[in-house]
CSV table of C-alpha atoms and ligand atoms in Angstrom, one decimal:
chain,number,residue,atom,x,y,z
A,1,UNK,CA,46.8,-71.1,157.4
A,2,UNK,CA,47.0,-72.3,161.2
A,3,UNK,CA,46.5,-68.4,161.8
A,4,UNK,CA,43.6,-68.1,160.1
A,5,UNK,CA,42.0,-71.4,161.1
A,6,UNK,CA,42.8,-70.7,164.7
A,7,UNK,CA,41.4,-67.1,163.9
A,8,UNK,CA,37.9,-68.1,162.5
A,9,UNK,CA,37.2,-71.0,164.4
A,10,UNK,CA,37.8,-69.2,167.5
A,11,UNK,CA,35.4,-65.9,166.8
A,12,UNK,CA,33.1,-68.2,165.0
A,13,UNK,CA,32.6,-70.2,168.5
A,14,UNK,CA,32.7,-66.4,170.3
A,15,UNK,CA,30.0,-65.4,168.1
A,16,UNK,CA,27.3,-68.1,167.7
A,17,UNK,CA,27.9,-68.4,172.1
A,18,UNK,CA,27.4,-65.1,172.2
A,19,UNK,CA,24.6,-65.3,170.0
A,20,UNK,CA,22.4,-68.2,171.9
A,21,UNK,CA,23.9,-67.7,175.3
A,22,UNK,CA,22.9,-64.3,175.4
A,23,UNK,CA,19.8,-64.0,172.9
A,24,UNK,CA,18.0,-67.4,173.8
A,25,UNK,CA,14.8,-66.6,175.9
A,26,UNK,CA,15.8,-67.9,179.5
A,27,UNK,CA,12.9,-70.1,179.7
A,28,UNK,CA,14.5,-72.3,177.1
A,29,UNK,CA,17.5,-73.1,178.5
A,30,UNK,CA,15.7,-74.0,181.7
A,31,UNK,CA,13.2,-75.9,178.9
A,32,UNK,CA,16.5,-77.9,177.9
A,33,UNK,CA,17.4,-78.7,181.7
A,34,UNK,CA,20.6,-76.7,181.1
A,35,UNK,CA,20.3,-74.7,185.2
A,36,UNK,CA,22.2,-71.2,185.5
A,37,UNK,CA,25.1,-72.3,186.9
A,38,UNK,CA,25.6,-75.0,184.2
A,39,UNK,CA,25.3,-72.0,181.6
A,40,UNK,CA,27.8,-69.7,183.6
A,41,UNK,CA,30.0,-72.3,183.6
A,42,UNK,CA,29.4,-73.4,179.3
A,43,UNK,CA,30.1,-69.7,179.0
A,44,UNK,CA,33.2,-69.7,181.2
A,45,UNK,CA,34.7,-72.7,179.5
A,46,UNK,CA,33.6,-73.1,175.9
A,47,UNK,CA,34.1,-69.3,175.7
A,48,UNK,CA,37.5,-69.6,177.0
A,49,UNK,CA,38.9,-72.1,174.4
A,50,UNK,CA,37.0,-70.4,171.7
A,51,UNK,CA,38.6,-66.7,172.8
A,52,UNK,CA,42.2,-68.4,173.6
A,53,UNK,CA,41.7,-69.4,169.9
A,54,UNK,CA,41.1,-66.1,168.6
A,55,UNK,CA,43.6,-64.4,169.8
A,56,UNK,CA,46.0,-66.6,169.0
A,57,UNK,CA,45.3,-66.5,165.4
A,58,UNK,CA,44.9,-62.8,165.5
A,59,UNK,CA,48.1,-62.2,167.0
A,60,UNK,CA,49.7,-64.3,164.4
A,61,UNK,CA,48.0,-62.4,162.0
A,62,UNK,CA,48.6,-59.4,163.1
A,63,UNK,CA,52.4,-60.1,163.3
A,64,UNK,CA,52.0,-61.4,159.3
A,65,UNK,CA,50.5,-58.0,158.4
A,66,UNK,CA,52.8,-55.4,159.6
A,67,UNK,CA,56.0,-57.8,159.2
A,68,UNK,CA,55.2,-59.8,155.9
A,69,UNK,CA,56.1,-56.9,153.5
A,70,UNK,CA,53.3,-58.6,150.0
A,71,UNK,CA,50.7,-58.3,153.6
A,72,UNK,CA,51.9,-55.4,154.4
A,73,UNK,CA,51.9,-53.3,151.1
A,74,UNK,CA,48.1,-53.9,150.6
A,75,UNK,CA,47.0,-53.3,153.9
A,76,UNK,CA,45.5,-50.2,154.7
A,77,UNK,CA,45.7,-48.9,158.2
A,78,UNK,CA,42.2,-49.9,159.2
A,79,UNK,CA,42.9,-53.4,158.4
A,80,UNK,CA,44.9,-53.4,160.6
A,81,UNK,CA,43.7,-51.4,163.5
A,82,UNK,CA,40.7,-53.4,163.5
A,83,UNK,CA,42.8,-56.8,163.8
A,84,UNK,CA,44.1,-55.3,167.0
A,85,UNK,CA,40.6,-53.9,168.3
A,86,UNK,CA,39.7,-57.3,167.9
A,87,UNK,CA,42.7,-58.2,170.1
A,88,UNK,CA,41.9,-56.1,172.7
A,89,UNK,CA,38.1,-57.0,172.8
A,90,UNK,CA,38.6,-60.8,173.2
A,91,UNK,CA,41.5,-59.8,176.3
A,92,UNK,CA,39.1,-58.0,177.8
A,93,UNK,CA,36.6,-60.9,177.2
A,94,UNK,CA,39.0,-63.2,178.3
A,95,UNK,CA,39.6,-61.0,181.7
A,96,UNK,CA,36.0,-61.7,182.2
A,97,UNK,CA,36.0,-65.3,182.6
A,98,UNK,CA,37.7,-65.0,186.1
A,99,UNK,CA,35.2,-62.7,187.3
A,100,UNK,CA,32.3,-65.5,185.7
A,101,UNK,CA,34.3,-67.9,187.4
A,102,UNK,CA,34.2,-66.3,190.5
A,103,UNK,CA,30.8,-65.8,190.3
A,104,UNK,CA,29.3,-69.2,189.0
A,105,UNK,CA,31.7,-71.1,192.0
A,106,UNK,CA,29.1,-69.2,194.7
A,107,UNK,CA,26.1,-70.1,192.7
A,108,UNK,CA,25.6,-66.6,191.7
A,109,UNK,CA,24.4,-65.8,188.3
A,110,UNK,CA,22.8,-62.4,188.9
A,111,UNK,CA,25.0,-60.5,186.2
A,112,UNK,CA,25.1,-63.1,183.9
A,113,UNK,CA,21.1,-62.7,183.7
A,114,UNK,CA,21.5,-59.0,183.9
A,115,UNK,CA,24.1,-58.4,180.8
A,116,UNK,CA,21.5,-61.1,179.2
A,117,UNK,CA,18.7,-59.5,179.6
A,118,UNK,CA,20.8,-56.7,178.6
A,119,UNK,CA,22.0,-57.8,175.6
A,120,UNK,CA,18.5,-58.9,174.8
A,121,UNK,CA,17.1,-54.8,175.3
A,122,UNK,CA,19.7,-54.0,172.4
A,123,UNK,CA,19.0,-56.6,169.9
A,124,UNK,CA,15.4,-55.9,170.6
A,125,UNK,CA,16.1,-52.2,170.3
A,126,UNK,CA,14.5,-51.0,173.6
A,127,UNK,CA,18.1,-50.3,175.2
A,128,UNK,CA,17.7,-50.5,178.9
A,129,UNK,CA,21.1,-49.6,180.4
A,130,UNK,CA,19.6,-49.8,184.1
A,131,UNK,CA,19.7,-53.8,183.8
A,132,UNK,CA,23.7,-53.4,184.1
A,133,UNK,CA,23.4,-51.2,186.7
A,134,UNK,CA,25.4,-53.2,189.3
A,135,UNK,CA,27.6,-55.6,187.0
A,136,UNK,CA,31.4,-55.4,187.0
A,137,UNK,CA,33.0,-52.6,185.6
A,138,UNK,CA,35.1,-55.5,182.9
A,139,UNK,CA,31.1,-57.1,181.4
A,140,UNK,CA,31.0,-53.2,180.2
A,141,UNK,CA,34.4,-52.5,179.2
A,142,UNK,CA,34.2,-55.7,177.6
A,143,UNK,CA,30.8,-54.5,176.0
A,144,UNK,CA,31.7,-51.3,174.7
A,145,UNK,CA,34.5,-52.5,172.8
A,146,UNK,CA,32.6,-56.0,171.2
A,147,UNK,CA,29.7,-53.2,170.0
A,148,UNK,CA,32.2,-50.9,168.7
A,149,UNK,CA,34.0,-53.9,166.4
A,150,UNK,CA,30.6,-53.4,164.7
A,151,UNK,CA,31.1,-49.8,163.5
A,152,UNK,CA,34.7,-50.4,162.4
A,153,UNK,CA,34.8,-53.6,160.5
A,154,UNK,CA,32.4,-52.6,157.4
A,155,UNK,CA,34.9,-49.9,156.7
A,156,UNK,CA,37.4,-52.7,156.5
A,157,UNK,CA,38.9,-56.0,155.2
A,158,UNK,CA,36.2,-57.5,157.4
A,159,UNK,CA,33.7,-56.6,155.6
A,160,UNK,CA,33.9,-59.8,153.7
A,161,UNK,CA,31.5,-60.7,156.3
A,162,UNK,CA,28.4,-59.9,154.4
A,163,UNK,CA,29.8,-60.5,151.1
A,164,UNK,CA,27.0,-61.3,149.0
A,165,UNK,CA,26.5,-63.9,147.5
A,166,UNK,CA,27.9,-66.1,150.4
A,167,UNK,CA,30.0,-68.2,148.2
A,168,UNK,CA,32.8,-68.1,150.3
A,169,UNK,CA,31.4,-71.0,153.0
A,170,UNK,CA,31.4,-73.2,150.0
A,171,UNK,CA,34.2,-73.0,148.2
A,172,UNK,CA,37.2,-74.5,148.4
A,173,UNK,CA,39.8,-72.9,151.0
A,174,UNK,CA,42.2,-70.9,149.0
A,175,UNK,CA,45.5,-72.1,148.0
A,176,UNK,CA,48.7,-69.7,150.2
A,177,UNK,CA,51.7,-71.1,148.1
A,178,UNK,CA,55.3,-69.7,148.8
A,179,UNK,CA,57.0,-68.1,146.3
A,180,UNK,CA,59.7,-69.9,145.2
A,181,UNK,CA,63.3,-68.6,146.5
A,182,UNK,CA,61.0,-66.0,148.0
A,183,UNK,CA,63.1,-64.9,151.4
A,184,UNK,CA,61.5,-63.1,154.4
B,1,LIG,C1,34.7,-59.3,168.4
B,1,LIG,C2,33.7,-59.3,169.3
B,1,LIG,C3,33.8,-60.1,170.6
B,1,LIG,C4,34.7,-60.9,171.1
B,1,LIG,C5,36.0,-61.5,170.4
B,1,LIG,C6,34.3,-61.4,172.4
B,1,LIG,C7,34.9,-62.3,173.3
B,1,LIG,C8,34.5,-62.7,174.5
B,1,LIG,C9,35.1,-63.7,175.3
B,1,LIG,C10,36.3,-64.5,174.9
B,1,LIG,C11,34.4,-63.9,176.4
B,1,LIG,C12,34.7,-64.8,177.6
B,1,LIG,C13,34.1,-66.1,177.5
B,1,LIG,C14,32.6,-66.1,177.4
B,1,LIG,O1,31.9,-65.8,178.5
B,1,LIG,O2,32.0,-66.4,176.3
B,1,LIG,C15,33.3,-62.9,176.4
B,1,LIG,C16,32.4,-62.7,177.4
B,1,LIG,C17,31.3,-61.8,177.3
B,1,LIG,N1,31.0,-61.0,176.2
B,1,LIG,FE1,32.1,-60.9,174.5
B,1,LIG,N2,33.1,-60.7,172.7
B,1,LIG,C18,32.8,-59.9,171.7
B,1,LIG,C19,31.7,-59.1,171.6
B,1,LIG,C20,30.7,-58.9,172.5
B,1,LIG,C21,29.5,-58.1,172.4
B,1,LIG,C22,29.2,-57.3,171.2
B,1,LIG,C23,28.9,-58.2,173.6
B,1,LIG,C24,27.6,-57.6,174.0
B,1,LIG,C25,27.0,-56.5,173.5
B,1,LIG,C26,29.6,-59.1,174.4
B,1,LIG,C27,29.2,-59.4,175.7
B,1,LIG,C28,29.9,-60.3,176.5
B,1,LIG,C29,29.4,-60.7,177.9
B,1,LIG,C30,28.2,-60.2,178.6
B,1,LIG,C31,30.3,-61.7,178.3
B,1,LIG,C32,30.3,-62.4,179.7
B,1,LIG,C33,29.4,-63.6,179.6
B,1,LIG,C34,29.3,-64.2,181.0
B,1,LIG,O3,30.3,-64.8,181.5
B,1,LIG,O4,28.2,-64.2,181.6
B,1,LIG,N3,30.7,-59.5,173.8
B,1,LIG,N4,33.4,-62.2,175.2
């Protein structure tokens, strides 16, 4: 349970950061009085929790599916490969707050714009690699590994994702109960 809360609430907070730090127009966070440098940092720091989070509960799940043997019996080798994609992703995210960090303590938030405006070009589907042109190697490393969690995880136990109808935000958490004299 403490694996899969620390799990979801961390790539929960990853995504929906992700999602408005990167896809919000730039005229409203300066609209909202938040200034560049107070969104490198937000990025730097809320992001960090939230990705410290994640990989916590990841690793712990990770562990619980190739040593728990119920876990382990109906997993399928995607499920989990994808756990440990995920892993490496939010490391490499992770790697990229000390660059941010760098960069926001000189009041520079050129490539946080760029992989922005970036980001923007994707989801807007007029890809314009050019804008990342002159970012740290780690923003695209980081990048081509976060896109490529995208391809994998509808071929896996993820997909619950977009299971429809959503029912699952409403319900109530599922019972884990251990078998008595189970041993492991
Ligand atoms: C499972 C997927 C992903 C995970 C777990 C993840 C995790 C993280 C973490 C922990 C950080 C550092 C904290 C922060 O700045 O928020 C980060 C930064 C970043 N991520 Fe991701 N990420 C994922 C997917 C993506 C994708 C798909 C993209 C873009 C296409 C992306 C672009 C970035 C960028 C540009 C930064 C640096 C932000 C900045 O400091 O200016 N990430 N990511």
């Amino acid at each position: 349970m403490l694996a899969s809360n620390l799990f979801h609430v961390g790539i929960i907070g990853i995504f929906m950061g992700h999602f408005v730090g990167m896809l919000m127009p730039h005229s409203w966070f300066l609209a909202l009085g938040v200034s560049d440098v107070s969104h490198q940092y937000l990025a730097v720091y809320a992001g960090g929790v939230f990705g410290l989070m994640c990989l916590a509960g990841a690793a712990m799940l990770f562990l619980r599916r190739i040593s728990e043997p119920r876990v382990k019996a109906t997993s399928r080798k995607r499920d989990t490969f994808v756990i440990g994609w995920i892993m490496v992703t939010v490391t490499l995210g992770l790697t990229t707050v000390f660059v941010s960090m760098g960069h926001a303590s000189h009041g520079d938030v050129s490539q946080m714009l760029a992989l922005a405006d970036y980001v923007k070009s994707i989801a807007t589907l007029s890809v314009d690699p050019s804008l990342i042109a002159g970012v740290s190697p780690i923003f695209k490393i980081h990048m081509l590994f976060g896109m490529s969690v995208f391809l994998i995880f509808p071929f896996t136990r993820l997909v619950h994702v977009w299971s429809v109808p959503i029912t699952y935000l409403g319900r109530a958490y599922q019972i884990v109960r251990v078998k008595k004299g189970y041993m492991n």
